[in-house]
Short mmCIF file of C-alpha atoms and ligand atoms in Angstrom, two decimals:
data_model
loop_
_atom_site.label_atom_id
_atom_site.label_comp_id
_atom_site.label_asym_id
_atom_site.label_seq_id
_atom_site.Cartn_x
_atom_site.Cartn_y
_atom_site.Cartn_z
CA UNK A 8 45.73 156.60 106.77
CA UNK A 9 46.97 157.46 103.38
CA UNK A 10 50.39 158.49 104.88
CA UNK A 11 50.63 155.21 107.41
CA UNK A 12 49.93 153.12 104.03
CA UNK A 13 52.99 155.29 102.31
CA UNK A 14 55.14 154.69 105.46
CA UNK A 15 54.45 151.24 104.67
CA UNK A 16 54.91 150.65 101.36
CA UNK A 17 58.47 153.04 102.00
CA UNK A 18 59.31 150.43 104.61
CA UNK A 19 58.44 147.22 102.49
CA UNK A 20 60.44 149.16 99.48
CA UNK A 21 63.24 149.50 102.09
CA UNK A 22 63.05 146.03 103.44
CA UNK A 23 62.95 144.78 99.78
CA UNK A 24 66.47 146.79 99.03
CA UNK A 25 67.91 145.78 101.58
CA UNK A 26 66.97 142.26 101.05
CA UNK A 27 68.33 142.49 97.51
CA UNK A 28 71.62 143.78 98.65
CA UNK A 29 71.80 140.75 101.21
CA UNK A 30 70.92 138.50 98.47
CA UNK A 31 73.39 139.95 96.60
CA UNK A 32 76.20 139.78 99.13
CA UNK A 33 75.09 135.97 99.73
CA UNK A 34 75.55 134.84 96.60
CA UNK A 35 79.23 136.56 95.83
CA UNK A 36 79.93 135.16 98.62
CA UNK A 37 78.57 132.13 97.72
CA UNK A 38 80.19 132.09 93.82
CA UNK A 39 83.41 132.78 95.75
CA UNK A 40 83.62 130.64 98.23
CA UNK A 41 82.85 128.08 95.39
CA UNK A 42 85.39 129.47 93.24
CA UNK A 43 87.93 128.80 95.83
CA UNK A 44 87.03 125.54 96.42
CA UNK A 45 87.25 124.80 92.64
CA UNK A 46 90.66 126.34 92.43
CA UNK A 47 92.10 124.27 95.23
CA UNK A 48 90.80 121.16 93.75
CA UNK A 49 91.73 121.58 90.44
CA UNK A 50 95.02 122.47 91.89
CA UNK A 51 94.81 118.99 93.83
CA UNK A 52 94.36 117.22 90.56
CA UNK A 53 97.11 118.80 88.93
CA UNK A 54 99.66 117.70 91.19
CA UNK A 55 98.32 114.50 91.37
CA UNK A 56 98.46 114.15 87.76
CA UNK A 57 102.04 115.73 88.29
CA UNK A 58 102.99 112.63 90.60
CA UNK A 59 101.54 110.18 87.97
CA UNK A 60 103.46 111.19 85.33
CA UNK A 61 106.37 111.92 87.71
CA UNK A 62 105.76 108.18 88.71
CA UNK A 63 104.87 106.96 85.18
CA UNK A 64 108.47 108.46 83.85
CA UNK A 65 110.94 106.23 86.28
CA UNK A 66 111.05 103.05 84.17
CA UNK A 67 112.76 105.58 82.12
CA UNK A 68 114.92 107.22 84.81
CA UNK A 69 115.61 103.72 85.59
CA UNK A 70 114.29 104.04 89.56
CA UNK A 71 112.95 100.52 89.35
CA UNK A 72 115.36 98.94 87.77
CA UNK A 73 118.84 96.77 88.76
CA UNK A 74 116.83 96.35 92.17
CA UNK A 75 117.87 92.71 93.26
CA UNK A 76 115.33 89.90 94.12
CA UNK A 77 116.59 88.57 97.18
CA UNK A 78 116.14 84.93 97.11
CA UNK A 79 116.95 84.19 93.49
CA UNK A 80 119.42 86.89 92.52
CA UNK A 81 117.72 88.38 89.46
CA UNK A 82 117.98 91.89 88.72
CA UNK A 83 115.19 93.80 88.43
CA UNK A 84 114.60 95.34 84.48
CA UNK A 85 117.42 93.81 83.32
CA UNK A 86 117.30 92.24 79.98
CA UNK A 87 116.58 88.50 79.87
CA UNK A 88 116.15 85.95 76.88
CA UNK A 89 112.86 84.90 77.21
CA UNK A 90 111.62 80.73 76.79
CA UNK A 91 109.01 78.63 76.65
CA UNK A 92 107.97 77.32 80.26
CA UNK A 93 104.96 74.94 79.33
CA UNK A 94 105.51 71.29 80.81
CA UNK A 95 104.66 69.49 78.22
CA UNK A 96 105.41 66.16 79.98
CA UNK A 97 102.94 66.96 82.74
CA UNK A 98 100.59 68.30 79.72
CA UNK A 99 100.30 65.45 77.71
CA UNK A 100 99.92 63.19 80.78
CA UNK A 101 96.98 65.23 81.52
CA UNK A 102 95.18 65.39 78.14
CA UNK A 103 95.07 61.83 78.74
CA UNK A 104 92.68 61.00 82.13
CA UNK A 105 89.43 60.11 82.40
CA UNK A 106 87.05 60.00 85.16
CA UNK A 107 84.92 62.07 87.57
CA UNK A 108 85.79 65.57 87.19
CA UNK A 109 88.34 65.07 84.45
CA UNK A 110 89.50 67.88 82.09
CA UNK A 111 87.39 69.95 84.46
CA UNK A 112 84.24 68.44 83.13
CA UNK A 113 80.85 68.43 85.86
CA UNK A 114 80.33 65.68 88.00
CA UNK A 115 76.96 64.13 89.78
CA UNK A 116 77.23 61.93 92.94
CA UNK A 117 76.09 58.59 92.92
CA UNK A 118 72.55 57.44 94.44
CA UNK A 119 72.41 57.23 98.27
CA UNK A 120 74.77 60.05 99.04
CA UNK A 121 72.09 63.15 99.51
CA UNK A 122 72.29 62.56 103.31
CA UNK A 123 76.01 63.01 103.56
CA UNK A 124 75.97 65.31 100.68
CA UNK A 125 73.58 68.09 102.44
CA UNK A 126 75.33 67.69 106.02
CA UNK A 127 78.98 68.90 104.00
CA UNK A 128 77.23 71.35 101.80
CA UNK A 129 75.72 73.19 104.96
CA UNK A 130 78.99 72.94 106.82
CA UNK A 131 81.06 74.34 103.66
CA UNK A 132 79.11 76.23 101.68
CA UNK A 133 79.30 74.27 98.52
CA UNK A 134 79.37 70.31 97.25
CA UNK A 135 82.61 69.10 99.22
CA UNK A 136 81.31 65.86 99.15
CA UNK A 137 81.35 65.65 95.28
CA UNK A 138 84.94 67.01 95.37
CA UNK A 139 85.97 63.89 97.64
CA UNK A 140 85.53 62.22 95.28
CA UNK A 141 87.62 63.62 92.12
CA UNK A 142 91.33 63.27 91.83
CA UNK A 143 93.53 65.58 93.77
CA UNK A 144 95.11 66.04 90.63
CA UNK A 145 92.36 65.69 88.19
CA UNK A 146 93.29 67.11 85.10
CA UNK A 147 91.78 70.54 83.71
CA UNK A 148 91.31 71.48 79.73
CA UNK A 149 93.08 74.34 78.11
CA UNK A 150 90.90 77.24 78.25
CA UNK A 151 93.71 79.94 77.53
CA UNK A 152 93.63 82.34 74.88
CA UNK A 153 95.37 80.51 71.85
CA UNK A 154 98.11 82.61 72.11
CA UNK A 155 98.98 82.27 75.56
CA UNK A 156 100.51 78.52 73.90
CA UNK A 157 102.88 80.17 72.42
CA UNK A 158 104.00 82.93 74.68
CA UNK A 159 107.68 82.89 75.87
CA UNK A 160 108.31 84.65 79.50
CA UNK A 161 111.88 85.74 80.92
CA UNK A 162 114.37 82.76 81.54
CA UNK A 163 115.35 83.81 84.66
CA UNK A 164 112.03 84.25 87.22
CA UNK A 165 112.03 85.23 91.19
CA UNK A 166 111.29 82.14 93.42
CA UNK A 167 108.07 82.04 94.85
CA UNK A 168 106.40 81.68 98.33
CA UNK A 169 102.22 80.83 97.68
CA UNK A 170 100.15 82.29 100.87
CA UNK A 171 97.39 80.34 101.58
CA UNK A 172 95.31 81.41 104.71
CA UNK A 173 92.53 79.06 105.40
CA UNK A 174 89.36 78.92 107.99
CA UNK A 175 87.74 75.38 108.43
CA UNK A 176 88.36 74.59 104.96
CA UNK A 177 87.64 71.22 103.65
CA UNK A 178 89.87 68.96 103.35
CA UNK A 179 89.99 67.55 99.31
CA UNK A 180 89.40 71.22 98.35
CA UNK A 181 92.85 72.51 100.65
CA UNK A 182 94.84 69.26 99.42
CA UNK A 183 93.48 70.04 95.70
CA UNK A 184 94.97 73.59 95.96
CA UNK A 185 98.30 72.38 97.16
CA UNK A 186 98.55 69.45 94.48
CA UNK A 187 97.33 71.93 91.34
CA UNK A 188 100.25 74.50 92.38
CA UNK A 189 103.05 72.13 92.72
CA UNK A 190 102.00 70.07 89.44
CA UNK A 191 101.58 73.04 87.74
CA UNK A 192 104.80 75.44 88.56
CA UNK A 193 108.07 74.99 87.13
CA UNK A 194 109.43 73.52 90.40
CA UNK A 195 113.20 75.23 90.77
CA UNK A 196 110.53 78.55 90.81
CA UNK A 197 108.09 77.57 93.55
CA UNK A 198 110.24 77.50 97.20
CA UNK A 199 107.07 77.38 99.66
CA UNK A 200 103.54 76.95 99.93
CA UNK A 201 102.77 78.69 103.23
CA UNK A 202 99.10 77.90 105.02
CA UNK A 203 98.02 80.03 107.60
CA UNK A 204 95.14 78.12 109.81
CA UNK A 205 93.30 80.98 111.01
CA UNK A 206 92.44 79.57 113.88
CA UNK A 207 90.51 76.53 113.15
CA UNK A 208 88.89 74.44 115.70
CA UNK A 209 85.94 72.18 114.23
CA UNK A 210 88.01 69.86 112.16
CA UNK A 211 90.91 67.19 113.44
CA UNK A 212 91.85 66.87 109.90
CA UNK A 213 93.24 70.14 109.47
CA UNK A 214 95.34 69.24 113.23
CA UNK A 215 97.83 66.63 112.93
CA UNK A 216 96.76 65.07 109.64
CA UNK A 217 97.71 67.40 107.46
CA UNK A 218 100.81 68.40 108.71
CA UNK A 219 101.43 64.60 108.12
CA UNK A 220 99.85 64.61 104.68
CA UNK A 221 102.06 67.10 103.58
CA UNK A 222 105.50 65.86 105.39
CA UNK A 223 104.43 62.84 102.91
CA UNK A 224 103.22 64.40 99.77
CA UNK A 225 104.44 67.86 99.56
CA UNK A 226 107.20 68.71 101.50
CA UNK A 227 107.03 71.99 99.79
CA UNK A 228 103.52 73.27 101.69
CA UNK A 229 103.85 73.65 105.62
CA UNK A 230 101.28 74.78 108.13
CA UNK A 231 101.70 78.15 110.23
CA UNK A 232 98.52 78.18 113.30
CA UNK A 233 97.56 81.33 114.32
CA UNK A 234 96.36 80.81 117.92
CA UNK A 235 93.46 82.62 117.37
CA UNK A 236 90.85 83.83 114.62
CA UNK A 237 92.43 87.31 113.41
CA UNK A 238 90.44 87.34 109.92
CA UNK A 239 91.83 87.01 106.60
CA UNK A 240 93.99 90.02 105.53
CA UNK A 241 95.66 89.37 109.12
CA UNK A 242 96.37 85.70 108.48
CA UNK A 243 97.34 86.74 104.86
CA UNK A 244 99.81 89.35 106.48
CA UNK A 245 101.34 86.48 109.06
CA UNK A 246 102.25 84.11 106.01
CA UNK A 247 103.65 86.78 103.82
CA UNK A 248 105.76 87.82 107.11
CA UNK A 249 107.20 84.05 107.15
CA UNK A 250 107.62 84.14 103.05
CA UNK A 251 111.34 83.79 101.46
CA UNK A 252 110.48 83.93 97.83
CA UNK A 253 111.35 86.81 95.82
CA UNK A 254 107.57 87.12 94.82
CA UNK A 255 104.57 86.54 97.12
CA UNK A 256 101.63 84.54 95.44
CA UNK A 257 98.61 84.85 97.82
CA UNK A 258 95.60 82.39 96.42
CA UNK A 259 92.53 81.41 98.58
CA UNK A 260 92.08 77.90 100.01
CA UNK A 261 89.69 76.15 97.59
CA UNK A 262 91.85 77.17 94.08
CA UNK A 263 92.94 75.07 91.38
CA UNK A 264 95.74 76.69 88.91
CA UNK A 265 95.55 76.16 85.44
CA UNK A 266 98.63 74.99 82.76
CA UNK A 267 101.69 77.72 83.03
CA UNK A 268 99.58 79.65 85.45
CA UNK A 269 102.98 81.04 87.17
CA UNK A 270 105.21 82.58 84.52
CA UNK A 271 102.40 85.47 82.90
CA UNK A 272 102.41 86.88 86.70
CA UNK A 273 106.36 86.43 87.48
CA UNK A 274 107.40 88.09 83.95
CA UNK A 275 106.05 91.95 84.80
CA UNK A 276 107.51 91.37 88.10
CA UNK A 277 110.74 90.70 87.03
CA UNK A 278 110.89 93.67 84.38
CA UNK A 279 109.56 96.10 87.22
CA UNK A 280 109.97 94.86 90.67
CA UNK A 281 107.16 97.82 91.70
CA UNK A 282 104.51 95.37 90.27
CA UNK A 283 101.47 93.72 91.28
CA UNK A 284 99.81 90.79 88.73
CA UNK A 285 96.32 89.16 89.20
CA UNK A 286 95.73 86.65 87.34
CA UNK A 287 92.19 85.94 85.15
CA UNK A 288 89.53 84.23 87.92
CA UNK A 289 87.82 81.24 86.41
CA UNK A 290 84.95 79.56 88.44
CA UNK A 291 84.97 75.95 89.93
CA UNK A 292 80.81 75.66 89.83
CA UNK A 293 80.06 74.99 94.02
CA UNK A 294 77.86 72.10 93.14
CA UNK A 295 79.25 69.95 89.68
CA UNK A 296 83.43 70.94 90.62
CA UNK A 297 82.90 72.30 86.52
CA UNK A 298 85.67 74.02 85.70
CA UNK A 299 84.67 77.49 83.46
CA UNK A 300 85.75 81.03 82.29
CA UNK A 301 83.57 83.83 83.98
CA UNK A 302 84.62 86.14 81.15
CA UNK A 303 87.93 87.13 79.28
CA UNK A 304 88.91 89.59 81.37
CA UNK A 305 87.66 92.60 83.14
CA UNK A 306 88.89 95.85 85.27
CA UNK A 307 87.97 96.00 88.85
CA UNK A 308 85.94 99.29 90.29
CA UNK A 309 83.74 99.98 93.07
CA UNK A 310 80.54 101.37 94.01
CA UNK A 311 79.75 103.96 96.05
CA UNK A 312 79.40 101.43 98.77
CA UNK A 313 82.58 100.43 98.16
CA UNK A 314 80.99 97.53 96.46
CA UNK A 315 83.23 95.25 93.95
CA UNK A 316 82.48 96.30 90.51
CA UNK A 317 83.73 94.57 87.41
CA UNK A 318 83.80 97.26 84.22
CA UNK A 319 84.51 95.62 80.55
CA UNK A 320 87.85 96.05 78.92
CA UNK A 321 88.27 99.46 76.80
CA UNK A 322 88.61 98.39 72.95
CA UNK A 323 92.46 98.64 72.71
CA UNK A 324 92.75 96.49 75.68
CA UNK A 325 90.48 93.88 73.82
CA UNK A 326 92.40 94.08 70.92
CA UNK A 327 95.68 93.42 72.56
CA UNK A 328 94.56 90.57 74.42
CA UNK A 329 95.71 88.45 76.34
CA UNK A 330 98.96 91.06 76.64
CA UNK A 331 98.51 91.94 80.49
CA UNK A 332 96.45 95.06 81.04
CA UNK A 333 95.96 97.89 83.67
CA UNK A 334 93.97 97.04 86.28
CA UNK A 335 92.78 99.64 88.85
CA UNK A 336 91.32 97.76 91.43
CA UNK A 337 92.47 93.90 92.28
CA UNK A 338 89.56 91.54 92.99
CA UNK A 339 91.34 90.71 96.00
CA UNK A 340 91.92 87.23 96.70
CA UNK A 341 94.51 86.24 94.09
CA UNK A 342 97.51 87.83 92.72
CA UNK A 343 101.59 88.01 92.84
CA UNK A 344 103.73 90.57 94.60
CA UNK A 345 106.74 90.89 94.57
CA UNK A 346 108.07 90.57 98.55
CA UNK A 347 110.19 94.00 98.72
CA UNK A 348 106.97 96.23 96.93
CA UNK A 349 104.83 94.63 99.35
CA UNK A 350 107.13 95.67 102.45
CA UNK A 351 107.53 98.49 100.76
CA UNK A 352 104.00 99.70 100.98
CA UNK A 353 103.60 98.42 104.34
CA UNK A 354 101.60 95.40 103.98
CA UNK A 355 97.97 95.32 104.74
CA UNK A 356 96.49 97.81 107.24
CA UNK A 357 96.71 95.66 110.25
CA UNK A 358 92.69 97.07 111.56
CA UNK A 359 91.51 95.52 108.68
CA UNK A 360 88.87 91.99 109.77
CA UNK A 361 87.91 89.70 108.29
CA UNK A 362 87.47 90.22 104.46
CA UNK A 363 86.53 92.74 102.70
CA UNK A 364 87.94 96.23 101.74
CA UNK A 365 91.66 94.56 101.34
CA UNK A 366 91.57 95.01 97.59
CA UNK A 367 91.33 98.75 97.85
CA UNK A 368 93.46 99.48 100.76
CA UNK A 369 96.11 97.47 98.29
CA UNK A 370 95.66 98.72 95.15
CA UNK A 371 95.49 102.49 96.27
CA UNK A 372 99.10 101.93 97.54
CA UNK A 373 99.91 100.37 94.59
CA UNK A 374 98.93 102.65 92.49
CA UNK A 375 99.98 106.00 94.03
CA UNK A 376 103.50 104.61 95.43
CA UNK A 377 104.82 104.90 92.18
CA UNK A 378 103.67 100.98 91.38
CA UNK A 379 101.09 98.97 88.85
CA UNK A 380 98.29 96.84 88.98
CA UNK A 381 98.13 94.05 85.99
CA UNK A 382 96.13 91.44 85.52
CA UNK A 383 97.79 88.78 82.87
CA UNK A 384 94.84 87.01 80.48
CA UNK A 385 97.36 83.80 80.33
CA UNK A 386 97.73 82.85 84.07
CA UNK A 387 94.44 81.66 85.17
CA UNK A 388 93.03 80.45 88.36
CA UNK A 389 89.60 78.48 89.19
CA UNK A 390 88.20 79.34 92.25
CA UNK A 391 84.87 77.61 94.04
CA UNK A 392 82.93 80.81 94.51
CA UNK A 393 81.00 79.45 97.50
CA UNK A 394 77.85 80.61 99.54
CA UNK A 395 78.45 81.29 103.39
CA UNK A 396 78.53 78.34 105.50
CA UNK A 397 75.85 77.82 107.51
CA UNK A 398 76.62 79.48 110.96
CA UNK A 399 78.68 82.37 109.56
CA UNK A 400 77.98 85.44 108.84
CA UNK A 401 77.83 86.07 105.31
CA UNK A 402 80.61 88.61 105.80
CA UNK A 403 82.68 86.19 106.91
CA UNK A 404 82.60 83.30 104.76
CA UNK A 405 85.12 84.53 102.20
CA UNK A 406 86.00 87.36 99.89
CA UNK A 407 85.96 86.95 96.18
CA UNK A 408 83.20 88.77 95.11
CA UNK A 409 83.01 88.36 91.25
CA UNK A 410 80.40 86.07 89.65
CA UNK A 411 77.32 86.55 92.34
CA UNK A 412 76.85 88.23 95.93
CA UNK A 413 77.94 84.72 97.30
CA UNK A 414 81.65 83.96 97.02
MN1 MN B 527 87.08 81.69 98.29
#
């Protein structure tokens, strides 16, 4: 007995060595293995830095610069005398209106309309009755940083083609998009307005009538039809395809561009043709048309959902405001490109649908083709951040996904 219990305890003594020694082997194994892995990655990160700084250093070796812009004939980087660009015709003319929804101010609709009112709401997603009713060219107040008023930008800037893809959009709120560009950009600059019906079908107005509007009004904004619904970043794609600016402005359908909106994004683009400029989003409220700053400025992240996430400006970036600022992730829906960058990178990845995801698939490129990302404080543009219309999926309704989960 004594000896089985010995045998035992030999064998448990044995089992627990041998254990031990497996333990140990596991875990060397282990530390190594993770070693490894830590090696390659810092190694990954190095060379990545390596490319940054490679990328960082060709303003210097002059790689982006005396590129031509197509259209216009500017040179890329070279040096420019810089002037003022304000309108102060159209500026002063504006300061003066009065009436619903002037200087951006809220407007209520009159008694008797709630019927109408709720049937456009639903098929919209915000008050598009109340905005038939303001001026297609109602007038918005200054809300630029004071020293945007003086800023001067390079005299010579790239012609510009706006994209504008649109989805059942309402009428006042298209027309008001097209009327707020043209009024508001130095006109030998702006070549094209370009809207891209993704494949509308519910209302005549966007058929025949607008292609008449504009023949009529603004010969500068014509109508490409996609023959059927291929989603957003497709439709965006098509117009920027048909585009014969130098720089390609892509803005949503339900916009309205604020004083000297166009020269803050043009200027980086000019200096570096490898550029991408967003400019600061204000909000159009969805119910009152009330024209108002969502913040000063912000950089764009994401979740780990991919979610849009805006992150506050670092101090020095505060401090230097509104001098454009590093941005790593675009908010999507509005910003300027210059034509041969966005070629360059290969455009949008055609199996994107919809909305959604654009803004990274963009920026990455951006960023790690040797490009940058800016967003310029002094161009700014409203947008109606909307909730889905009723009928679409929430997914599909649109894409700017700043103030609330609606957009
Ligand atoms: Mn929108």
């Amino acid at each position: 007995m004594k000896l089985l219990r010995r045998g035992v305890y030999k064998n448990l003594y044995i089992i627990f060595l041998v254990g031990l020694f497996l333990y140990y082997l596991h875990k060397t194994r282990d530390t190594e293995h993770l070693s490894t892995v830590h090696e390659r990655l810092v190694e990954k990160a190095k060379s990545a830095l390596d490319r940054v700084l490679e990328n960082n250093a060709r303003d210097g070796e002059g790689k982006s610069v005396g590129i031509i812009f197509e259209d216009s004939g500017i040179v890329s980087g070279e040096p420019q005398a810089q002037i003022d660009w304000h309108n102060y015709t159209q500026e002063t003319a504006e300061r003066l209106r009065q009436g619903p929804g002037e200087q951006g101010k809220p407007y209520v609709l009159p008694e008797g309309t709630e019927k109408r009112r709720q049937e456009l709401y639903e098929t919209n997603g915000f008050n598009a009755l109340l905005s038939d009713y303001l001026a297609l060219d109602r007038s918005l107040t200054d809300i630029r940083h004071d020293k945007c008023k003086t800023r001067h930008y390079a005299a010579r800037l790239p012609t510009v083609s706006v994209v504008i893809p649109f989805f059942e959009e309402h009428w006042t709120t298209l027309l008001r998009t097209v009327v707020s560009i043209v009024n508001r950009s130095p006109s030998n600059v702006l070549k094209e307005i370009i809207l891209v019906d993704d494949g509308s079908t519910m209302k005549e107005f966007l058929r025949a009538p607008l292609v008449d509007w504009l023949k009529e009004h603004q010969p500068k904004a014509k109508v490409i039809r996609l023959p059927t619904r291929v989603g957003l970043i497709v439709a965006r794609q098509e117009g920027a395809r048909e585009a014969k600016g130098d720089v390609i402005v892509v803005l949503d359908s339900h916009c309205e561009v604020m004083t000297n909106w166009l020269p803050p994004l043009l200027d980086p683009i000019v200096q570096d043709y490898r550029t991408a400029v967003c400019p600061l989003i204000d909000v159009i409220n969805m119910d009152t048309f009330a024209y108002y700053p969502q913040d000063n400025g912000a950089r764009g992240a994401f979740d780990w959902r991919l979610f849009y996430k805006r992150l506050p400006l670092r101090q020095h970036e505060v401090d230097r405001l509104p001098e454009p600022f590093p941005n790593p992730v675009m908010n999507g829906g509005l910003f300027a490109i210059s034509r041969k960058f966005f070629w360059e990178l290969g455009g949008y990845d055609p199996g994107l649908a919809i909305w959604g995801g654009e803004q990274y698939d963009l920026s990455f490129k951006i960023w790690q083709c040797g490009g940058r990302l800016l967003d310029a404080p002094c161009s700014r543009v409203g947008h109606v951040f909307r909730h889905a219309p009723k009928g679409r999926p929430s997914v599909q309704g649109d894409f700017l996904s700043t103030v609330s989960s609606n957009s």
